[in-house]
XYZ file of N, CA and C in Angstrom:
735
model
N 97.291 99.853 107.538
C 96.561 98.922 106.686
C 95.976 99.638 105.466
N 95.731 98.892 104.441
C 95.122 99.458 103.235
C 93.621 99.533 103.461
N 93.054 100.728 103.384
C 91.627 100.906 103.651
C 90.775 100.824 102.405
N 91.323 100.342 101.330
C 90.585 100.244 100.081
C 89.381 99.326 100.253
N 88.207 99.776 99.856
C 86.999 98.971 99.981
C 86.375 98.669 98.627
N 86.681 99.482 97.634
C 86.109 99.284 96.313
C 86.899 98.213 95.569
N 86.186 97.194 95.076
C 86.835 96.117 94.342
C 86.781 96.399 92.845
N 87.845 96.064 92.185
C 87.886 96.191 90.727
C 88.296 94.858 90.150
N 87.422 94.278 89.348
C 87.728 92.997 88.726
C 87.971 93.204 87.248
N 89.060 92.642 86.742
C 89.371 92.726 85.323
C 89.526 91.311 84.797
N 88.749 91.005 83.783
C 88.794 89.683 83.179
C 89.100 89.829 81.703
N 90.205 89.279 81.275
C 90.575 89.293 79.863
C 90.167 87.957 79.263
N 89.021 87.940 78.560
C 88.531 86.699 77.979
C 89.218 86.379 76.654
N 89.794 87.411 76.028
C 90.497 87.178 74.774
C 91.875 86.600 75.069
N 92.281 85.643 74.256
C 93.608 85.068 74.391
C 94.588 85.942 73.613
N 95.437 86.670 74.358
C 96.406 87.561 73.745
C 97.690 86.824 73.427
N 98.341 87.244 72.354
C 99.650 86.694 72.025
C 100.676 87.262 73.007
N 101.575 86.396 73.471
C 102.663 86.835 74.339
C 103.947 86.162 73.866
N 104.793 86.916 73.197
C 106.075 86.407 72.711
C 107.198 86.988 73.557
N 108.179 86.141 73.885
C 109.301 86.567 74.717
C 110.609 86.362 73.961
N 111.559 87.299 74.188
C 112.845 87.237 73.507
C 113.963 87.571 74.484
N 115.098 86.931 74.284
C 116.280 87.259 75.065
C 117.396 87.664 74.113
N 118.299 88.461 74.615
C 119.444 88.912 73.831
C 120.410 89.611 74.755
N 121.443 90.165 74.213
C 122.405 90.879 75.048
C 121.785 92.185 75.545
N 122.354 92.714 76.622
C 121.862 93.977 77.161
C 121.982 95.082 76.124
N 123.066 95.078 75.346
C 123.254 96.095 74.307
C 122.145 96.025 73.264
N 121.786 94.806 72.840
C 120.720 94.642 71.851
C 119.388 95.139 72.395
N 119.114 94.830 73.646
C 117.856 95.262 74.239
C 117.801 96.784 74.380
N 118.919 97.402 74.713
C 118.949 98.856 74.828
C 118.723 99.522 73.475
N 119.273 98.928 72.420
C 119.061 99.454 71.068
C 117.589 99.349 70.688
N 116.986 98.198 70.969
C 115.572 98.005 70.648
C 114.693 98.938 71.463
N 115.040 99.142 72.723
C 114.247 100.039 73.555
C 114.304 101.462 73.017
N 115.466 101.882 72.540
C 115.599 103.226 71.963
C 114.732 103.353 70.714
N 114.709 102.304 69.900
C 113.872 102.321 68.699
C 112.396 102.423 69.073
N 111.969 101.551 69.988
C 110.561 101.522 70.384
C 110.157 102.847 71.030
N 111.023 103.358 71.898
C 110.710 104.595 72.601
C 110.609 105.807 71.687
N 111.197 105.714 70.497
C 111.156 106.842 69.563
C 109.825 106.931 68.821
N 109.034 105.851 68.824
C 107.782 105.855 68.063
C 106.550 105.484 68.894
N 106.741 104.831 70.036
C 105.605 104.433 70.864
C 105.587 105.216 72.169
N 104.408 105.346 72.739
C 104.253 106.053 73.997
C 104.602 105.125 75.162
N 105.258 105.697 76.156
C 105.521 104.940 77.373
C 104.213 104.760 78.131
N 104.082 103.630 78.814
C 102.904 103.377 79.645
C 102.724 104.543 80.618
N 101.502 105.045 80.740
C 101.252 106.221 81.580
C 101.468 105.927 83.060
N 101.551 104.646 83.430
C 101.750 104.286 84.828
C 103.220 104.231 85.219
N 104.106 104.676 84.321
C 105.529 104.655 84.641
C 105.789 105.517 85.869
N 106.617 104.985 86.753
C 106.953 105.695 87.980
C 108.048 106.734 87.730
N 108.940 106.422 86.797
C 110.045 107.323 86.476
C 110.501 107.022 85.060
N 111.505 107.784 84.600
C 112.006 107.583 83.246
C 112.503 106.156 83.037
N 113.016 105.547 84.092
C 113.540 104.194 83.981
C 112.428 103.139 84.025
N 111.203 103.553 84.292
C 110.087 102.609 84.325
C 109.547 102.436 85.733
N 109.254 101.199 86.099
C 108.720 100.933 87.425
C 109.128 99.530 87.867
N 108.924 99.264 89.144
C 109.315 97.986 89.737
C 108.080 97.114 89.922
N 108.172 95.862 89.515
C 107.079 94.902 89.659
C 107.511 93.826 90.653
N 106.682 93.575 91.660
C 106.972 92.547 92.652
C 105.779 91.612 92.755
N 106.029 90.311 92.599
C 104.952 89.321 92.628
C 105.304 88.178 93.563
N 104.311 87.686 94.286
C 104.479 86.455 95.044
C 103.661 85.381 94.333
N 104.318 84.282 93.977
C 103.678 83.202 93.224
C 103.266 82.073 94.153
N 102.121 81.481 93.831
C 101.571 80.369 94.600
C 101.648 79.087 93.766
N 101.773 77.963 94.448
C 101.742 76.672 93.769
C 101.172 75.646 94.736
N 100.790 74.470 94.210
C 100.156 73.465 95.055
C 101.176 72.492 95.634
N 100.665 71.444 96.342
C 101.536 70.472 96.989
C 102.442 69.763 95.990
N 101.944 69.570 94.792
C 102.698 68.854 93.764
C 103.535 69.788 92.887
N 103.551 71.089 93.230
C 104.278 72.072 92.419
C 103.863 71.985 90.951
N 102.570 71.932 90.727
C 102.039 71.728 89.376
C 102.457 72.827 88.406
N 102.334 74.081 88.809
C 102.692 75.184 87.908
C 104.167 75.118 87.542
N 104.994 74.823 88.522
C 106.433 74.731 88.299
C 106.770 73.579 87.361
N 106.205 72.397 87.640
C 106.507 71.222 86.830
C 105.928 71.352 85.421
N 104.748 71.947 85.295
C 104.167 72.150 83.964
C 105.064 73.033 83.108
N 105.664 74.040 83.729
C 106.558 74.926 82.988
C 107.832 74.198 82.586
N 108.415 73.451 83.513
C 109.629 72.688 83.213
C 109.394 71.711 82.074
N 108.232 71.049 82.111
C 107.919 70.014 81.126
C 107.351 70.561 79.822
N 107.219 71.871 79.740
C 106.730 72.493 78.511
C 105.270 72.201 78.209
N 104.470 72.000 79.256
C 103.038 71.760 79.055
C 102.422 73.003 78.411
N 101.725 72.807 77.311
C 101.246 73.945 76.517
C 100.147 74.739 77.215
N 99.327 74.054 78.009
C 98.206 74.712 78.690
C 98.460 74.651 80.188
N 98.643 75.803 80.804
C 98.968 75.821 82.229
C 98.460 77.108 82.880
N 98.529 77.149 84.212
C 97.961 78.268 84.975
C 98.914 78.681 86.085
N 98.951 79.995 86.356
C 99.735 80.518 87.470
C 98.856 81.393 88.350
N 99.128 81.320 89.656
C 98.437 82.132 90.655
C 99.465 83.067 91.279
N 99.143 84.369 91.342
C 100.093 85.308 91.921
C 99.375 86.522 92.496
N 100.121 87.277 93.323
C 99.667 88.560 93.842
C 100.761 89.561 93.514
N 100.387 90.726 93.004
C 101.367 91.657 92.436
C 101.196 93.058 93.008
N 102.334 93.711 93.274
C 102.340 95.112 93.686
C 103.355 95.862 92.820
N 103.334 97.192 92.916
C 104.199 98.020 92.078
C 104.988 99.012 92.923
N 106.273 99.155 92.592
C 107.160 100.104 93.258
C 107.188 99.917 94.776
N 107.014 98.667 95.206
C 107.095 98.341 96.619
C 105.961 98.866 97.460
N 104.912 99.375 96.824
C 103.792 99.980 97.552
C 102.612 99.026 97.655
N 101.936 99.046 98.799
C 100.729 98.244 98.994
C 99.462 99.050 98.696
N 99.630 100.192 98.045
C 98.467 100.995 97.674
C 97.607 100.271 96.663
N 98.245 99.584 95.706
C 97.531 98.790 94.716
C 98.043 97.357 94.797
N 97.151 96.439 95.158
C 97.507 95.023 95.292
C 96.590 94.232 94.370
N 97.173 93.520 93.420
C 96.386 92.776 92.440
C 96.532 91.268 92.654
N 95.418 90.620 92.847
C 95.373 89.165 92.814
C 95.133 88.764 91.366
N 95.974 87.876 90.829
C 95.890 87.543 89.410
C 95.960 86.043 89.175
N 95.200 85.604 88.182
C 95.274 84.234 87.682
C 95.559 84.327 86.195
N 96.679 83.743 85.803
C 97.128 83.842 84.416
C 97.118 82.467 83.767
N 96.332 82.330 82.720
C 96.272 81.088 81.959
C 97.092 81.234 80.690
N 97.817 80.185 80.350
C 98.655 80.201 79.155
C 98.293 79.013 78.271
N 98.127 79.291 76.985
C 97.837 78.252 75.990
C 98.775 78.486 74.820
N 99.827 77.687 74.754
C 100.896 77.884 73.780
C 101.485 79.281 73.990
N 101.454 80.163 72.992
C 102.026 81.494 73.195
C 100.943 82.543 73.422
N 99.765 82.099 73.830
C 98.674 83.028 74.122
C 98.320 82.974 75.600
N 97.922 84.130 76.126
C 97.623 84.214 77.547
C 96.274 84.898 77.768
N 95.664 84.562 78.893
C 94.427 85.197 79.332
C 94.569 85.437 80.828
N 94.172 86.610 81.280
C 94.417 86.959 82.672
C 93.163 87.502 83.342
N 92.957 87.068 84.587
C 91.892 87.592 85.436
C 92.554 88.235 86.641
N 92.096 89.427 87.025
C 92.712 90.100 88.172
C 91.666 90.851 88.982
N 91.969 91.045 90.256
C 91.090 91.797 91.132
C 91.905 92.465 92.228
N 91.546 93.690 92.545
C 92.208 94.397 93.627
C 91.798 93.792 94.961
N 92.769 93.673 95.870
C 92.484 93.197 97.215
C 93.124 94.148 98.219
N 92.764 94.007 99.490
C 93.311 94.854 100.546
C 94.560 94.216 101.138
N 95.294 94.991 101.924
C 96.476 94.458 102.597
C 96.087 93.346 103.571
N 94.973 93.526 104.252
C 94.508 92.482 105.177
C 94.232 91.179 104.436
N 93.601 91.277 103.273
C 93.331 90.083 102.477
C 94.629 89.451 101.972
N 95.592 90.291 101.597
C 96.896 89.789 101.173
C 97.520 88.939 102.269
N 97.536 89.440 103.499
C 98.176 88.721 104.592
C 97.469 87.394 104.872
N 96.155 87.355 104.724
C 95.425 86.101 104.912
C 95.824 85.081 103.850
N 95.918 85.517 102.611
C 96.278 84.614 101.518
C 97.700 84.093 101.688
N 98.606 84.935 102.171
C 99.978 84.501 102.399
C 100.054 83.432 103.485
N 99.064 83.405 104.358
C 98.998 82.386 105.407
C 98.257 81.133 104.946
N 97.812 81.126 103.688
C 97.092 79.981 103.162
C 95.624 79.960 103.532
N 95.079 81.118 103.879
C 93.668 81.216 104.260
C 92.879 81.873 103.131
N 91.613 81.537 103.030
C 90.753 82.121 102.007
C 90.273 83.500 102.459
N 89.730 84.274 101.511
C 89.200 85.591 101.821
C 87.746 85.667 101.352
N 87.031 86.690 101.800
C 85.628 86.834 101.452
C 85.443 86.993 99.949
N 84.399 86.363 99.444
C 84.074 86.440 98.022
C 82.580 86.639 97.883
N 82.192 87.715 97.203
C 80.773 88.047 97.075
C 80.105 87.395 95.870
N 80.920 86.868 94.977
C 80.342 86.309 93.752
C 81.145 85.086 93.327
N 80.496 83.937 93.373
C 81.171 82.697 93.000
C 80.779 82.301 91.582
N 81.685 82.553 90.641
C 81.473 82.108 89.267
C 82.827 81.846 88.628
N 82.806 81.344 87.417
C 84.028 80.903 86.751
C 84.953 82.062 86.391
N 84.439 83.296 86.376
C 85.252 84.437 85.995
C 85.733 85.254 87.195
N 85.407 84.838 88.393
C 85.797 85.595 89.578
C 87.139 85.086 90.096
N 88.201 85.894 89.998
C 89.522 85.409 90.406
C 89.626 85.063 91.881
N 88.905 85.792 92.743
C 88.955 85.466 94.167
C 88.324 84.102 94.414
N 87.193 83.834 93.763
C 86.554 82.518 93.906
C 87.490 81.414 93.421
N 88.173 81.650 92.318
C 89.110 80.661 91.773
C 90.301 80.464 92.705
N 90.801 81.564 93.268
C 91.928 81.503 94.188
C 91.542 80.734 95.448
N 90.379 81.059 96.006
C 89.903 80.363 97.206
C 89.765 78.867 96.953
N 89.198 78.516 95.811
C 89.000 77.109 95.479
C 90.335 76.379 95.378
N 91.331 77.047 94.783
C 92.650 76.426 94.653
C 93.307 76.237 96.022
N 93.060 77.146 96.945
C 93.591 77.005 98.302
C 92.951 75.807 98.997
N 91.648 75.669 98.842
C 90.916 74.603 99.538
C 91.155 73.241 98.900
N 91.022 73.171 97.585
C 91.068 71.882 96.893
C 92.485 71.425 96.560
N 93.363 72.362 96.230
C 94.704 71.982 95.763
C 95.814 72.365 96.736
N 95.445 73.119 97.755
C 96.435 73.484 98.767
C 97.506 74.434 98.272
N 97.150 75.364 97.377
C 98.183 76.290 96.899
C 98.645 77.180 98.051
N 99.938 77.454 98.045
C 100.562 78.291 99.060
C 101.631 79.152 98.382
N 102.005 80.277 98.990
C 103.054 81.120 98.395
C 104.383 80.380 98.374
N 105.098 80.470 97.246
C 106.337 79.715 97.072
C 107.569 80.594 96.911
N 107.430 81.713 96.199
C 108.600 82.544 95.933
C 108.154 83.947 95.551
N 109.011 84.916 95.842
C 108.770 86.310 95.452
C 109.697 86.633 94.284
N 109.138 87.242 93.249
C 109.911 87.610 92.055
C 109.774 89.116 91.836
N 110.889 89.774 91.595
C 110.872 91.227 91.384
C 111.751 91.572 90.190
N 111.378 92.629 89.467
C 112.179 93.100 88.340
C 111.800 94.538 88.017
N 112.636 95.173 87.215
C 112.401 96.542 86.767
C 111.870 96.489 85.340
N 110.822 97.245 85.083
C 110.140 97.168 83.787
C 109.973 98.556 83.170
N 110.233 98.602 81.865
C 109.893 99.772 81.059
C 108.892 99.300 80.024
N 107.746 99.963 79.927
C 106.660 99.495 79.064
C 106.238 100.559 78.070
N 105.879 100.096 76.867
C 105.392 100.979 75.798
C 104.100 100.393 75.240
N 103.218 101.268 74.781
C 101.921 100.804 74.305
C 101.605 101.408 72.936
N 100.764 100.689 72.193
C 100.240 101.171 70.916
C 98.813 100.662 70.821
N 97.842 101.585 70.818
C 96.442 101.215 70.964
C 95.921 100.268 69.884
N 96.158 100.543 68.592
C 95.687 99.589 67.579
C 96.335 98.213 67.784
N 95.505 97.214 67.941
C 96.020 95.876 68.212
C 96.279 95.632 69.689
N 96.063 96.690 70.511
C 96.305 96.578 71.958
C 97.713 96.046 72.218
N 98.683 96.690 71.590
C 100.075 96.243 71.672
C 100.713 96.779 72.951
N 101.464 95.913 73.612
C 102.216 96.298 74.806
C 103.596 95.648 74.714
N 104.626 96.466 74.753
C 105.998 95.975 74.659
C 106.717 96.329 75.954
N 107.304 95.335 76.584
C 107.965 95.575 77.860
C 109.407 95.087 77.832
N 110.258 95.835 78.514
C 111.663 95.470 78.699
C 111.869 95.236 80.193
N 112.148 94.007 80.570
C 112.315 93.640 81.976
C 113.790 93.394 82.276
N 114.266 93.994 83.360
C 115.681 93.889 83.717
C 115.851 93.584 85.204
N 117.040 93.143 85.550
C 117.416 92.926 86.954
C 116.432 91.996 87.665
N 116.148 90.875 87.045
C 115.193 89.928 87.619
C 115.815 89.269 88.844
N 115.080 89.293 89.940
C 115.585 88.816 91.213
C 114.507 88.068 91.982
N 114.923 87.250 92.950
C 113.969 86.432 93.697
C 114.287 86.455 95.191
N 113.272 86.081 95.975
C 113.446 85.981 97.417
C 112.535 84.878 97.948
N 113.003 84.183 98.968
C 112.149 83.195 99.632
C 111.578 83.736 100.940
N 111.724 85.042 101.166
C 111.209 85.674 102.376
C 109.744 86.082 102.168
N 108.901 85.082 102.110
C 107.482 85.306 101.793
C 106.825 86.271 102.770
N 107.093 86.095 104.042
C 106.423 86.919 105.056
C 106.803 88.393 104.962
N 107.906 88.692 104.256
C 108.353 90.081 104.118
C 107.838 90.734 102.841
N 107.002 90.018 102.096
C 106.469 90.573 100.845
C 105.774 91.901 101.116
N 106.124 92.912 100.344
C 105.506 94.222 100.504
C 106.127 95.079 101.588
N 107.280 94.638 102.141
C 107.972 95.431 103.160
C 109.382 95.733 102.681
N 110.042 96.670 103.358
C 111.414 97.004 102.982
C 112.431 96.122 103.697
N 111.951 95.097 104.424
C 112.859 94.160 105.075
C 113.277 93.002 104.168
N 112.622 92.867 103.025
C 112.891 91.738 102.142
C 114.210 91.943 101.390
N 114.944 90.857 101.196
C 116.196 90.912 100.436
C 116.096 89.956 99.256
N 116.861 90.240 98.188
C 116.743 89.492 96.938
C 118.091 88.965 96.475
N 118.013 87.900 95.689
C 119.158 87.369 94.960
C 118.847 87.483 93.479
N 119.810 87.981 92.704
C 119.596 88.148 91.268
C 119.737 86.810 90.552
N 118.908 86.622 89.535
C 118.984 85.398 88.749
C 120.239 85.412 87.891
N 120.653 84.235 87.487
C 121.794 84.136 86.586
C 121.376 84.629 85.200
N 122.344 84.844 84.333
C 122.043 85.253 82.960
C 121.245 84.159 82.251
N 120.334 84.504 81.319
C 119.986 85.873 80.938
C 119.079 86.524 81.965
N 119.311 87.788 82.197
C 118.559 88.506 83.227
C 117.819 89.717 82.660
N 117.706 89.766 81.327
C 116.987 90.835 80.643
C 116.114 90.190 79.584
N 114.879 90.643 79.476
C 113.947 89.989 78.562
C 113.007 91.004 77.920
N 112.690 90.769 76.670
C 111.736 91.575 75.918
C 110.457 90.770 75.761
N 109.317 91.387 76.076
C 108.017 90.735 75.883
C 107.175 91.580 74.939
N 106.536 90.915 73.983
C 105.670 91.572 73.013
C 104.284 90.950 73.135
N 103.300 91.780 73.487
C 101.942 91.291 73.706
C 100.970 92.067 72.829
N 100.024 91.349 72.240
C 99.028 92.005 71.398
C 97.824 91.080 71.223
N 96.724 91.645 70.704
C 95.492 90.878 70.537
C 95.514 90.084 69.233
N 94.971 90.662 68.168
C 94.833 89.933 66.910
C 96.001 90.125 65.950
N 96.663 91.268 66.028
C 97.718 91.521 65.052
C 98.784 92.432 65.640
N 99.997 92.299 65.103
C 101.087 93.193 65.448
C 101.365 94.065 64.235
N 101.157 95.376 64.342
C 101.391 96.260 63.190
C 102.766 96.027 62.586
N 102.818 96.079 61.268
C 104.051 95.743 60.562
C 105.211 96.644 60.954
N 104.941 97.937 61.157
C 106.041 98.855 61.461
C 106.669 98.529 62.814
N 105.853 97.994 63.748
C 106.412 97.598 65.044
C 107.271 96.345 64.889
N 106.794 95.408 64.089
C 107.579 94.199 63.835
C 108.927 94.550 63.209
N 108.920 95.544 62.320
C 110.168 95.960 61.678
C 111.111 96.618 62.682
N 110.556 97.415 63.583
C 111.366 98.063 64.613
C 112.058 97.028 65.494
N 111.344 95.926 65.755
C 111.855 94.909 66.674
C 112.788 93.902 66.011
N 112.972 94.040 64.705
C 113.839 93.093 64.010
C 115.279 93.217 64.491
N 115.833 92.074 64.857
C 117.239 92.013 65.266
C 117.711 90.590 65.029
N 118.752 90.444 64.295
C 119.190 89.118 63.901
C 119.636 88.232 65.044
N 119.978 88.828 66.194
C 120.523 88.038 67.293
C 119.540 87.782 68.429
N 118.324 88.330 68.350
C 117.332 88.080 69.387
C 116.793 86.655 69.240
N 116.609 85.986 70.369
C 116.160 84.600 70.368
C 114.806 84.507 71.067
N 113.812 83.948 70.370
C 112.507 83.750 71.000
C 112.618 82.629 72.019
N 111.948 82.784 73.145
C 112.121 81.857 74.246
C 110.815 81.670 75.006
N 110.742 80.620 75.787
C 109.601 80.394 76.683
C 109.972 80.799 78.105
N 110.901 81.700 78.229
C 111.448 82.185 79.503
C 110.349 82.360 80.552
N 110.567 81.787 81.722
C 109.614 81.908 82.824
C 110.331 82.443 84.056
N 109.975 83.641 84.478
C 110.576 84.217 85.682
C 110.269 83.351 86.895
N 109.047 82.828 86.943
C 108.656 81.989 88.077
C 109.493 80.719 88.135
N 109.621 80.012 87.019
C 110.362 78.751 87.006
C 111.822 78.970 87.400
N 112.470 79.986 86.826
C 113.877 80.234 87.127
C 114.065 80.668 88.579
N 113.095 81.399 89.117
C 113.179 81.815 90.518
C 113.000 80.619 91.447
N 112.103 79.718 91.098
C 111.928 78.499 91.902
C 113.184 77.641 91.861
N 113.805 77.536 90.694
C 115.035 76.755 90.581
C 116.129 77.341 91.467
N 116.230 78.665 91.475
C 117.218 79.329 92.334
C 116.888 79.070 93.804
N 115.622 79.127 94.133
C 115.170 78.900 95.503
C 115.496 77.474 95.942
N 115.246 76.505 95.078
C 115.508 75.097 95.397
C 117.004 74.876 95.616
N 117.838 75.485 94.769
C 119.292 75.338 94.923
C 119.751 75.917 96.269
N 119.190 77.041 96.649
C 119.577 77.663 97.916
C 119.198 76.782 99.096
N 118.007 76.184 99.017
C 117.558 75.298 100.094
C 118.447 74.063 100.195
N 118.853 73.524 99.052
C 119.711 72.342 99.039
C 121.079 72.653 99.627
N 121.596 73.853 99.361
C 122.910 74.244 99.864
C 122.910 74.387 101.380
N 121.736 74.696 101.950
C 121.635 74.881 103.400
C 121.480 73.564 104.147
N 121.172 72.503 103.395
C 120.955 71.193 104.029
C 122.285 70.549 104.447
């Protein structure tokens, strides 16, 4: 079990810009080479190729998060729990709010025991009930809206940062999903890869994107998109369930 006892809460009250782009693998590799030549790689990289991100997403009885994404609702919310490189050493409970192309995120570290309770649809202890406490918000959504884990999403990420403007550029590849919720965080889980496009560029920043970075990212064939890993993974999950019926 994870013996972590110290809680860390991170609340991003600023609405950050989050732009997403899709293109061919060759185009993304060219852009990554450009970015990597001038920006520093995220210090949390596990290896030269980056690191692995695994998230289990929650939704309510009405699949509100899923339907809001499908319908292009400008203001929406997602509930998830995230780990890195398949390890339960760091487990983040996160609530991500989206308003058009801007996002705000609240996160808090939880223990493995708390993770397993949440996966069962049970609430966990909360020492502070306020509007900025992600655990309080998560518990409330479980009680009032009946949110439950719906799908596991995993991908490989290479990230670069630039401090002025709090810029973060990520290249996500090999996006895959699993409906084996109970196996989250174990090596028993198996995945199915999403259909194309399966590579995505994300550009995140606070108030401004430095001009030289915008110039580096210029590519005539890149297409801005509202790509949602969660929505596409749910669609794949639904198709698989229908095929088994």
